[in-house]
Structure formats: structure tokens, C-alpha cells
């Protein structure tokens, strides 16, 4: 039996760019919400133009925007803004990540929605949150990773690095989606009434994610140094080259695991019995000795042998993979994790979202072309074909959609990003 999509009766309107807000609304779409993405007719979401590797489309965009409808409106025009208000009249949620103050200037910030659309849950994602000395600054994933200290604990000593995935954007989007779900649940209990506003900042998200490092430094006065593919918190824990040119990742998280690794895998009872390495704190202080011992043993054995011994001993281990190897990962194919997704330029394969829910599979809807659903959405608001044509003539509505039409590229002056 297939379950009714949990958010099938929810309509989300979004004014979004890049990754954080699109990730929030993609999650909501994955659970069945109708997501209407309002885009500037002059290029739309600028993430559409980051690259063209996916059948002429950008990888970021197709990843973060499936299952949405695209409505192209010029919100700098009064007619376009009024159309947005008509759309909000039937919406449940408004998500945005525009520049600080942009929503308020258009009259659709939290205060504006309170007056005109009190049941709509306003969700604003920004860089640094309100009320601080850097609240006005623009914020991108790298900038916030640097500001929050995440770059300082990533990489190697003297060689800080940004996390590969845009963790500030993604995590903020997930926090925003979680907030929406909580408020929708609360609304069922308290009935009609003004929806509380939600504000989630990338900086607050990243400082929360930095919880261990900040807590450690707060109480020790020590800025921990990054250790590449190891961890300052536990040892041994790291990546080691194997005899057959692979890299194995081995980790211990407690004293019992250390004893099993030393005795059953690398066969060094002398290290297991040495009080120098008795506790995790002791091992962290002497990690170089342990890394040398484990690295020397791994260099004498093939990956398959090392992983079998580790599995038999109950020690966590993995293979270091390149993205190209993960695309072909047998674990993904064996568990049937790939699904076809339609895009304006042809079908692609995309991974199912992580939640596996009995009786329900995420719909994996199509990636929209810029303005692809404009006429249908406006028709649903009661506008006639002639009225839509007139709005298009005056520029309030984007051009008629054609999959063969390449949208105009937005100029920096047109962009209204956070």
C-alpha cells in the first residue's frame, strides 16, 4: 500500500537562490508539498548558470530543485508583486533567502505577511541573523564556514580548508525545513491563527555544527588543529595506504575497540599492554606512534584483507572513494537508490532522499525550466489567457516558456541574493 504523501495538501511559495533555501524546499517537495519557485524572468535562480555539465544545465540546480514549479515574475513591478500576493492567498509557507531586508522592502517580510497573509508561515534564511555587527554582510557557504571556525578545523595545520559539500547551506536548509514541519504540525493542533515567523541563519547553523570544537576550546582554551582525515578527539582514527594502492580508513572510539585493533588486526599485543596507550586521552597524545604502527601494517596488506580482518574484529572501516567511484558504488545499486528524474533537457538519474519510509517513496518530480509553469499557475489563480498575455507584454510576467529557449543570463545588478 502506498501512503498519501505527508505534505500533499501543503503549498510552499519560495523566493530562493543558490542552495540553502532550495534545499529546504526540495525536502518539502520530496514529502509531497507543492513548491512554487518564483524566479526573476532575467535568468532566474543564478544557480541555473553555475555550469552546464548536466545536459547543458547546472549540477547544483538540478540537484536542489527537483519537484518544483517555476513561475517567472518581475517582483520589482507592482503587477508582479500583486500576483505574488494572490499566490500567497492560497499558500501555507513562504521561504526566502534574499538579501537582508529585501523581503521587508517588498512588503512580504514577517510583518507584512502578518497583516495580509496571517496563516502563511514566513521562513527567512539569511547569513548572520538579525541584531549583530555583521548582520548586514552577504554570506555564502565558504564565507560562513570561515567565519564560524569550520575552515580552521578542516584540512591540515597551516592549510585550512573548506568542507567539500556546502555544509552551511545544506544544514541551514534542513533546519529550515524541520522548522516548517514543526509549525505545520503545531498548526493542526491550534487551528487558525497567525503563523509564527521562522528565521534561520547560516552562521547560527554552522556555530551549532561546531558544537564539539567550540565546547572543547571554551573549556580548555586550546584551538584544536585540523588533522586531515583524522580527528583530534579520538585515536587511532585515520586513513592508511594499502599494499594494492588503495586507502583504508580505520577508526576506534573506545578502549575496547583499541584493544581489538591492536591484538586482532595489527597483532601488536605489546601496544595493547602498554599503559602509554591505555586510555583515549593517552592515545591522542601519542597518535603518531600508533599511526606509524597501523600504517606500516596496512602497507603490507591488500585492502580486502584489511577490511575482512577489521570486520571480523568489529572495528569500523571503510574504503576511501572518489566521487566517480561513489556514482558506481555497488551498495547504492544493490539497494536500488537511483531514480530517473525529468529535466527540460532530458532524463537524469538522481539518488532517493535518505529517509526510507514504509509504504511511501518520494515522488522525485521533474526539474523545472525557467518559467515553465507560469501560465498554468496564473491560470489557476483565475487569470485568462488574454490577461496573462497583457501582463507578459508589460513585463510583469516572464516570456512564454519554450524548452528550446535559452533564458537570458541575469546580471549582477538584477540578483537579489542574501
PDB file of C-alpha atoms in Angstrom, residues 4 37 57 98 101 111 190 227 269 285 299 303 325 332 342 387 393 402:
ATOM      1  CA  UNK A   4      -0.639   9.515   0.852  1.00  0.00           C
ATOM      2  CA  UNK A  37       9.543  28.670  -7.201  1.00  0.00           C
ATOM      3  CA  UNK A  57      22.190  22.522 -17.099  1.00  0.00           C
ATOM      4  CA  UNK A  98      17.194  37.096  -0.461  1.00  0.00           C
ATOM      5  CA  UNK A 101      15.886  43.487   4.212  1.00  0.00           C
ATOM      6  CA  UNK A 111       5.470  41.897   9.483  1.00  0.00           C
ATOM      7  CA  UNK A 190      -4.197  25.140  17.480  1.00  0.00           C
ATOM      8  CA  UNK A 227      44.220  16.574  11.136  1.00  0.00           C
ATOM      9  CA  UNK A 269      49.932  -7.101  21.933  1.00  0.00           C
ATOM     10  CA  UNK A 285      48.730  12.295  22.962  1.00  0.00           C
ATOM     11  CA  UNK A 299      51.169  -1.076   3.777  1.00  0.00           C
ATOM     12  CA  UNK A 303      42.533  -3.595   1.142  1.00  0.00           C
ATOM     13  CA  UNK A 325      33.618   5.617  -7.636  1.00  0.00           C
ATOM     14  CA  UNK A 332      23.761   2.121  -3.995  1.00  0.00           C
ATOM     15  CA  UNK A 342      12.995  14.561 -15.792  1.00  0.00           C
ATOM     16  CA  UNK A 387      -4.778  38.764 -19.049  1.00  0.00           C
ATOM     17  CA  UNK A 393       3.544  42.438 -22.611  1.00  0.00           C
ATOM     18  CA  UNK A 402       9.773  27.037 -24.519  1.00  0.00           C
TER      19      UNK A 402
END
